[in-house]
């Protein structure tokens, strides 16, 4: 198909616009060919995990997309019925594996509310700090990874590099890089180690600098904007009806953050922070909102460190934890969106039923609607910008 | 006023006092009662969340009311629950019992706002603008478990109902495509039903609370046998 | 390379040549990224994180398809739904091929040992060379696993017939090799094989 093989183009005088008609006619002929089915996954680098997408294509355009999930379904809700409350903390860590600590908090909160126990203020502060740190580490991965998905390799290395500092902090306080299992019903396992607070201050400054770097390198990049702007627009109302939450919904202009608007939990009511929204609802808006939220989280951590009270870190709880009968619904703002547990207790050492409401499940359920009519490369952009964790979808 | 569920009163003294709805909850409930009339069977407060039990034939209508009249534009989840007591894991021939799983009560009791039978479908909807939420429940007939689908009201209910159908075997009338969501096609059974036993536990029960190995040097049969 | 398959290279006379072959193989392991669950993030940290930088060990993590890979790291929970895909991808890797099972889940089921949907260990479907314990293992632990595998590769065919067997696609009987590949039975069939009580 080299250009030398083609005969020279004859000189034909065409009226303006005729060429466009010709081009369209050719496209219409191509449309008659059958649809192609592109099977993305379950093992594909762009699906960061084991999501499978069955995409029907018409040329380069997606006719319909059918996400097939369940490749990471581990049956948390059933296993929770066979575990005691302290054991479940270990389990729920692994739902959204990037922000493990944030997963523990609502579950422990649910058990504490059922038992009418409240963690002491210092424990609440440390919980909030660690929740925000896991948010930062999650979003840092996103800030690098999203750029990787649209073709820029370098930011991914930056994300991984800077994320290690936050993981170090989490490890320093909890002993675990990934799955801290640090919460106890009524408080925490341990107090913070010496020097942790001053080190955290240093790291937060580094993280804020890193955000500026991402803003310059990625968010302000013309190619990145061309790839993400007006791609995958989610209207706010529809997103809410699909149960989309968190930064994804805020990027569609819905000003709703459970840290500010939900039932008060941890020490968020005492913090001064801004909830960022973006009116566009496209992939770029989702990136931008998460970038701002990373910054906001760093500022929140600095605030929390300044206000950190002293005192005990555990409330008085019985040695064998029995939770009184009752039902409770707790919801928190996780990095990926609304995370909730509906815990039904019958007075035993373990729950009778735990309904786990995870954010990514609903965030991804909009995909069949969202992917209709987009081009194939944009599928990857949209997948990356929705930012899901497979464990959080499949549970 | 409807009756308080029995096991709530048996619990802690904080829960034992008669339910007091906040003004916001009372206003939400009033809308449901005005719109559905007899469709509201029971209501209760579950730690600050209003729980309303709806008659099965008003289930879809309740979603419409929540969305249009109560500004609950956000669907949090739809799921099911099986109130039947859990089958106790079988003891094996060695006399070892599975002592690691928590012991649940053996009689069937129902949670907040009660239930007519074994299965229930419950859902939580919220308002992103007014920041309130309500949990809705409906009874599902155990012999022919079906509920009305919410997909026409909240498109996000699609996957939630597929999950519920797969996990509990509850059908949803009006759902466009009630396929399996998580499990492979050849999987049999509905895992979240209480009579679905976990095979791994049956085959090899967890030793339980006394799973501590004897210290070397201790006089135990295992040590004697090897030495 | 018929010399390898028929065992000529494993003869004592060819020892320097075998050593050289193994030496060059162990520092150019093309690793297929098989991100499954939590461990995948730690694996990515080991690959992409400048702190760990797995490439300095001669592991090249960018094959476009399993057909170009030598090594696969199963990083995360293997579910019964995913298992057939894993088996198929493993079969696509050309011989000789190596498997590292990373994390408790793929070693034995881990925290999901009693789950209805999780395969209790990836060694039920494919043979494993190195097990890396942890939930998830630190990136350093994965690096250690890689180093162990490299030692293993270095010793192949030096006084044993493992090299030839590997090249022929046979899995040599070895201590670290805890199981042989079997056709994946359905969950029900597998349960009956294990022996359900009162059956």
mmCIF file of N, CA and C in Angstrom, chain A residues 4-79:
data_model
loop_
_atom_site.group_PDB
_atom_site.id
_atom_site.type_symbol
_atom_site.label_atom_id
_atom_site.label_comp_id
_atom_site.label_asym_id
_atom_site.label_seq_id
_atom_site.Cartn_x
_atom_site.Cartn_y
_atom_site.Cartn_z
ATOM 1 N N UNK A 4 3.735 4.876 -3.939
ATOM 2 C CA UNK A 4 4.248 4.809 -5.309
ATOM 3 C C UNK A 4 3.406 3.863 -6.167
ATOM 4 N N UNK A 5 2.749 2.907 -5.535
ATOM 5 C CA UNK A 5 1.932 1.963 -6.299
ATOM 6 C C UNK A 5 0.673 2.609 -6.847
ATOM 7 N N UNK A 6 0.203 3.646 -6.166
ATOM 8 C CA UNK A 6 -1.059 4.240 -6.595
ATOM 9 C C UNK A 6 -0.885 5.004 -7.894
ATOM 10 N N UNK A 7 -1.842 4.885 -8.797
ATOM 11 C CA UNK A 7 -1.777 5.715 -10.009
ATOM 12 C C UNK A 7 -1.977 7.170 -9.636
ATOM 13 N N UNK A 8 -1.432 8.075 -10.451
ATOM 14 C CA UNK A 8 -1.607 9.492 -10.126
ATOM 15 C C UNK A 8 -3.086 9.870 -10.125
ATOM 16 N N UNK A 9 -3.443 10.705 -9.198
ATOM 17 C CA UNK A 9 -4.830 11.122 -9.055
ATOM 18 C C UNK A 9 -5.253 11.959 -10.244
ATOM 19 N N UNK A 10 -6.323 11.578 -10.982
ATOM 20 C CA UNK A 10 -6.758 12.406 -12.109
ATOM 21 C C UNK A 10 -7.322 13.729 -11.623
ATOM 22 N N UNK A 11 -7.122 14.691 -12.425
ATOM 23 C CA UNK A 11 -7.601 16.020 -12.049
ATOM 24 C C UNK A 11 -9.094 16.105 -12.321
ATOM 25 N N UNK A 12 -9.879 16.162 -11.295
ATOM 26 C CA UNK A 12 -11.332 16.264 -11.472
ATOM 27 C C UNK A 12 -11.804 17.496 -10.742
ATOM 28 N N UNK A 13 -12.599 18.253 -11.427
ATOM 29 C CA UNK A 13 -13.168 19.438 -10.795
ATOM 30 C C UNK A 13 -14.433 19.026 -10.044
ATOM 31 N N UNK A 14 -14.431 19.275 -8.737
ATOM 32 C CA UNK A 14 -15.605 18.920 -7.932
ATOM 33 C C UNK A 14 -16.170 20.178 -7.306
ATOM 34 N N UNK A 15 -17.460 20.229 -7.221
ATOM 35 C CA UNK A 15 -18.041 21.372 -6.521
ATOM 36 C C UNK A 15 -17.752 21.219 -5.026
ATOM 37 N N UNK A 16 -17.671 22.340 -4.303
ATOM 38 C CA UNK A 16 -17.351 22.247 -2.874
ATOM 39 C C UNK A 16 -18.395 21.409 -2.122
ATOM 40 N N UNK A 17 -17.932 20.542 -1.295
ATOM 41 C CA UNK A 17 -18.867 19.716 -0.520
ATOM 42 C C UNK A 17 -19.048 18.336 -1.111
ATOM 43 N N UNK A 18 -18.760 18.188 -2.392
ATOM 44 C CA UNK A 18 -18.979 16.881 -3.016
ATOM 45 C C UNK A 18 -18.024 15.846 -2.445
ATOM 46 N N UNK A 19 -16.826 16.323 -2.143
ATOM 47 C CA UNK A 19 -15.830 15.390 -1.620
ATOM 48 C C UNK A 19 -16.294 14.800 -0.284
ATOM 49 N N UNK A 20 -16.930 15.665 0.498
ATOM 50 C CA UNK A 20 -17.426 15.184 1.787
ATOM 51 C C UNK A 20 -18.481 14.106 1.570
ATOM 52 N N UNK A 21 -19.339 14.340 0.560
ATOM 53 C CA UNK A 21 -20.367 13.338 0.292
ATOM 54 C C UNK A 21 -19.746 12.013 -0.104
ATOM 55 N N UNK A 22 -18.722 12.131 -0.913
ATOM 56 C CA UNK A 22 -18.037 10.915 -1.344
ATOM 57 C C UNK A 22 -17.478 10.154 -0.149
ATOM 58 N N UNK A 23 -16.829 10.938 0.724
ATOM 59 C CA UNK A 23 -16.228 10.307 1.887
ATOM 60 C C UNK A 23 -17.290 9.606 2.729
ATOM 61 N N UNK A 24 -18.405 10.283 2.874
ATOM 62 C CA UNK A 24 -19.459 9.679 3.691
ATOM 63 C C UNK A 24 -20.017 8.435 3.034
ATOM 64 N N UNK A 25 -20.112 8.488 1.706
ATOM 65 C CA UNK A 25 -20.627 7.325 0.990
ATOM 66 C C UNK A 25 -19.736 6.118 1.237
ATOM 67 N N UNK A 26 -18.437 6.394 1.232
ATOM 68 C CA UNK A 26 -17.515 5.300 1.464
ATOM 69 C C UNK A 26 -17.714 4.720 2.863
ATOM 70 N N UNK A 27 -17.905 5.615 3.836
ATOM 71 C CA UNK A 27 -18.121 5.148 5.203
ATOM 72 C C UNK A 27 -19.377 4.293 5.266
ATOM 73 N N UNK A 28 -20.400 4.738 4.556
ATOM 74 C CA UNK A 28 -21.648 3.982 4.592
ATOM 75 C C UNK A 28 -21.486 2.582 4.021
ATOM 76 N N UNK A 29 -20.641 2.481 2.995
ATOM 77 C CA UNK A 29 -20.390 1.145 2.445
ATOM 78 C C UNK A 29 -19.731 0.277 3.496
ATOM 79 N N UNK A 30 -18.767 0.877 4.213
ATOM 80 C CA UNK A 30 -18.074 0.104 5.239
ATOM 81 C C UNK A 30 -19.006 -0.318 6.361
ATOM 82 N N UNK A 31 -20.031 0.493 6.589
ATOM 83 C CA UNK A 31 -20.935 0.182 7.688
ATOM 84 C C UNK A 31 -21.651 -1.141 7.473
ATOM 85 N N UNK A 32 -21.721 -1.575 6.207
ATOM 86 C CA UNK A 32 -22.460 -2.800 5.953
ATOM 87 C C UNK A 32 -21.734 -4.031 6.487
ATOM 88 N N UNK A 33 -20.437 -3.909 6.685
ATOM 89 C CA UNK A 33 -19.731 -5.085 7.209
ATOM 90 C C UNK A 33 -20.213 -5.359 8.621
ATOM 91 N N UNK A 34 -20.126 -6.603 8.976
ATOM 92 C CA UNK A 34 -20.657 -7.009 10.276
ATOM 93 C C UNK A 34 -19.898 -6.378 11.420
ATOM 94 N N UNK A 35 -20.541 -6.313 12.574
ATOM 95 C CA UNK A 35 -19.893 -5.757 13.745
ATOM 96 C C UNK A 35 -18.764 -6.668 14.192
ATOM 97 N N UNK A 36 -17.732 -6.026 14.720
ATOM 98 C CA UNK A 36 -16.632 -6.804 15.253
ATOM 99 C C UNK A 36 -16.774 -6.841 16.768
ATOM 100 N N UNK A 37 -16.476 -7.978 17.323
ATOM 101 C CA UNK A 37 -16.549 -8.061 18.781
ATOM 102 C C UNK A 37 -15.140 -8.089 19.339
ATOM 103 N N UNK A 38 -14.852 -7.096 20.162
ATOM 104 C CA UNK A 38 -13.531 -6.991 20.774
ATOM 105 C C UNK A 38 -13.662 -7.420 22.223
ATOM 106 N N UNK A 39 -12.883 -8.395 22.574
ATOM 107 C CA UNK A 39 -12.940 -8.913 23.932
ATOM 108 C C UNK A 39 -11.745 -8.388 24.706
ATOM 109 N N UNK A 40 -12.018 -7.495 25.625
ATOM 110 C CA UNK A 40 -10.960 -6.845 26.391
ATOM 111 C C UNK A 40 -10.894 -7.534 27.745
ATOM 112 N N UNK A 41 -9.830 -8.226 28.004
ATOM 113 C CA UNK A 41 -9.737 -8.878 29.305
ATOM 114 C C UNK A 41 -10.210 -10.310 29.253
ATOM 115 N N UNK A 42 -10.279 -11.048 30.373
ATOM 116 C CA UNK A 42 -10.097 -10.571 31.748
ATOM 117 C C UNK A 42 -8.655 -10.249 32.112
ATOM 118 N N UNK A 43 -7.727 -10.588 31.237
ATOM 119 C CA UNK A 43 -6.351 -10.238 31.545
ATOM 120 C C UNK A 43 -5.902 -9.209 30.530
ATOM 121 N N UNK A 44 -5.922 -7.960 30.923
ATOM 122 C CA UNK A 44 -5.507 -6.902 30.019
ATOM 123 C C UNK A 44 -4.912 -5.772 30.854
ATOM 124 N N UNK A 45 -3.765 -5.256 30.454
ATOM 125 C CA UNK A 45 -3.124 -4.246 31.294
ATOM 126 C C UNK A 45 -3.991 -3.022 31.537
ATOM 127 N N UNK A 46 -4.848 -2.682 30.592
ATOM 128 C CA UNK A 46 -5.601 -1.443 30.733
ATOM 129 C C UNK A 46 -6.782 -1.590 31.684
ATOM 130 N N UNK A 47 -7.122 -2.804 32.032
ATOM 131 C CA UNK A 47 -8.270 -2.954 32.922
ATOM 132 C C UNK A 47 -7.841 -3.053 34.376
ATOM 133 N N UNK A 48 -6.618 -2.688 34.642
ATOM 134 C CA UNK A 48 -5.939 -2.883 35.923
ATOM 135 C C UNK A 48 -6.628 -3.904 36.817
ATOM 136 N N UNK A 49 -6.551 -5.116 36.401
ATOM 137 C CA UNK A 49 -7.136 -6.182 37.159
ATOM 138 C C UNK A 49 -7.811 -7.144 36.222
ATOM 139 N N UNK A 50 -8.919 -7.646 36.634
ATOM 140 C CA UNK A 50 -9.513 -8.727 35.870
ATOM 141 C C UNK A 50 -10.903 -8.371 35.390
ATOM 142 N N UNK A 51 -11.077 -7.155 34.963
ATOM 143 C CA UNK A 51 -12.344 -6.788 34.352
ATOM 144 C C UNK A 51 -12.352 -7.274 32.912
ATOM 145 N N UNK A 52 -13.502 -7.738 32.459
ATOM 146 C CA UNK A 52 -13.600 -8.139 31.068
ATOM 147 C C UNK A 52 -14.667 -7.280 30.418
ATOM 148 N N UNK A 53 -14.319 -6.750 29.256
ATOM 149 C CA UNK A 53 -15.260 -5.907 28.537
ATOM 150 C C UNK A 53 -15.504 -6.555 27.183
ATOM 151 N N UNK A 54 -16.747 -6.856 26.894
ATOM 152 C CA UNK A 54 -17.080 -7.354 25.572
ATOM 153 C C UNK A 54 -17.644 -6.174 24.802
ATOM 154 N N UNK A 55 -16.865 -5.702 23.848
ATOM 155 C CA UNK A 55 -17.218 -4.479 23.137
ATOM 156 C C UNK A 55 -17.594 -4.826 21.711
ATOM 157 N N UNK A 56 -18.759 -4.426 21.281
ATOM 158 C CA UNK A 56 -19.144 -4.608 19.874
ATOM 159 C C UNK A 56 -18.772 -3.347 19.117
ATOM 160 N N UNK A 57 -17.999 -3.537 18.076
ATOM 161 C CA UNK A 57 -17.465 -2.386 17.354
ATOM 162 C C UNK A 57 -18.067 -2.277 15.976
ATOM 163 N N UNK A 58 -18.268 -1.034 15.585
ATOM 164 C CA UNK A 58 -18.619 -0.750 14.201
ATOM 165 C C UNK A 58 -17.496 0.133 13.692
ATOM 166 N N UNK A 59 -16.520 -0.453 13.014
ATOM 167 C CA UNK A 59 -15.328 0.295 12.670
ATOM 168 C C UNK A 59 -14.568 0.621 13.939
ATOM 169 N N UNK A 60 -14.366 1.897 14.169
ATOM 170 C CA UNK A 60 -13.660 2.328 15.367
ATOM 171 C C UNK A 60 -14.621 2.693 16.487
ATOM 172 N N UNK A 61 -15.896 2.599 16.212
ATOM 173 C CA UNK A 61 -16.869 3.115 17.181
ATOM 174 C C UNK A 61 -17.497 1.971 17.962
ATOM 175 N N UNK A 62 -17.722 2.209 19.213
ATOM 176 C CA UNK A 62 -18.323 1.187 20.063
ATOM 177 C C UNK A 62 -19.835 1.221 19.897
ATOM 178 N N UNK A 63 -20.410 0.088 19.535
ATOM 179 C CA UNK A 63 -21.867 0.004 19.428
ATOM 180 C C UNK A 63 -22.458 -0.302 20.797
ATOM 181 N N UNK A 64 -21.874 -1.284 21.447
ATOM 182 C CA UNK A 64 -22.345 -1.588 22.795
ATOM 183 C C UNK A 64 -21.197 -2.213 23.571
ATOM 184 N N UNK A 65 -21.209 -1.989 24.854
ATOM 185 C CA UNK A 65 -20.162 -2.547 25.704
ATOM 186 C C UNK A 65 -20.833 -3.280 26.854
ATOM 187 N N UNK A 66 -20.344 -4.467 27.110
ATOM 188 C CA UNK A 66 -20.931 -5.275 28.171
ATOM 189 C C UNK A 66 -19.823 -5.686 29.139
ATOM 190 N N UNK A 67 -19.740 -5.016 30.268
ATOM 191 C CA UNK A 67 -18.711 -5.424 31.229
ATOM 192 C C UNK A 67 -19.077 -6.760 31.866
ATOM 193 N N UNK A 68 -18.122 -7.656 31.916
ATOM 194 C CA UNK A 68 -18.315 -8.933 32.597
ATOM 195 C C UNK A 68 -17.450 -8.884 33.847
ATOM 196 N N UNK A 69 -18.095 -8.941 34.991
ATOM 197 C CA UNK A 69 -17.323 -8.853 36.228
ATOM 198 C C UNK A 69 -17.427 -10.186 36.963
ATOM 199 N N UNK A 70 -16.790 -10.259 38.083
ATOM 200 C CA UNK A 70 -16.872 -11.476 38.892
ATOM 201 C C UNK A 70 -15.598 -12.286 38.871
ATOM 202 N N UNK A 71 -14.587 -11.833 38.128
ATOM 203 C CA UNK A 71 -13.332 -12.585 38.104
ATOM 204 C C UNK A 71 -12.546 -12.405 39.402
ATOM 205 N N UNK A 72 -12.958 -11.460 40.210
ATOM 206 C CA UNK A 72 -12.287 -11.259 41.492
ATOM 207 C C UNK A 72 -13.302 -11.386 42.628
ATOM 208 N N UNK A 73 -14.416 -12.069 42.357
ATOM 209 C CA UNK A 73 -15.445 -12.201 43.391
ATOM 210 C C UNK A 73 -14.975 -13.199 44.441
ATOM 211 N N UNK A 74 -14.847 -12.709 45.678
ATOM 212 C CA UNK A 74 -14.280 -13.562 46.707
ATOM 213 C C UNK A 74 -15.287 -13.867 47.806
ATOM 214 N N UNK A 75 -16.495 -13.352 47.681
ATOM 215 C CA UNK A 75 -17.566 -13.738 48.594
ATOM 216 C C UNK A 75 -17.444 -13.156 49.986
ATOM 217 N N UNK A 76 -17.095 -11.854 50.064
ATOM 218 C CA UNK A 76 -16.940 -11.239 51.380
ATOM 219 C C UNK A 76 -18.196 -11.336 52.226
ATOM 220 N N UNK A 77 -19.351 -11.114 51.590
ATOM 221 C CA UNK A 77 -20.570 -11.032 52.389
ATOM 222 C C UNK A 77 -20.877 -12.370 53.042
ATOM 223 N N UNK A 78 -20.566 -13.454 52.340
ATOM 224 C CA UNK A 78 -20.777 -14.760 52.941
ATOM 225 C C UNK A 78 -19.730 -15.032 54.006
ATOM 226 N N UNK A 79 -18.476 -14.741 53.697
ATOM 227 C CA UNK A 79 -17.405 -15.016 54.657
ATOM 228 C C UNK A 79 -17.596 -14.218 55.943
#
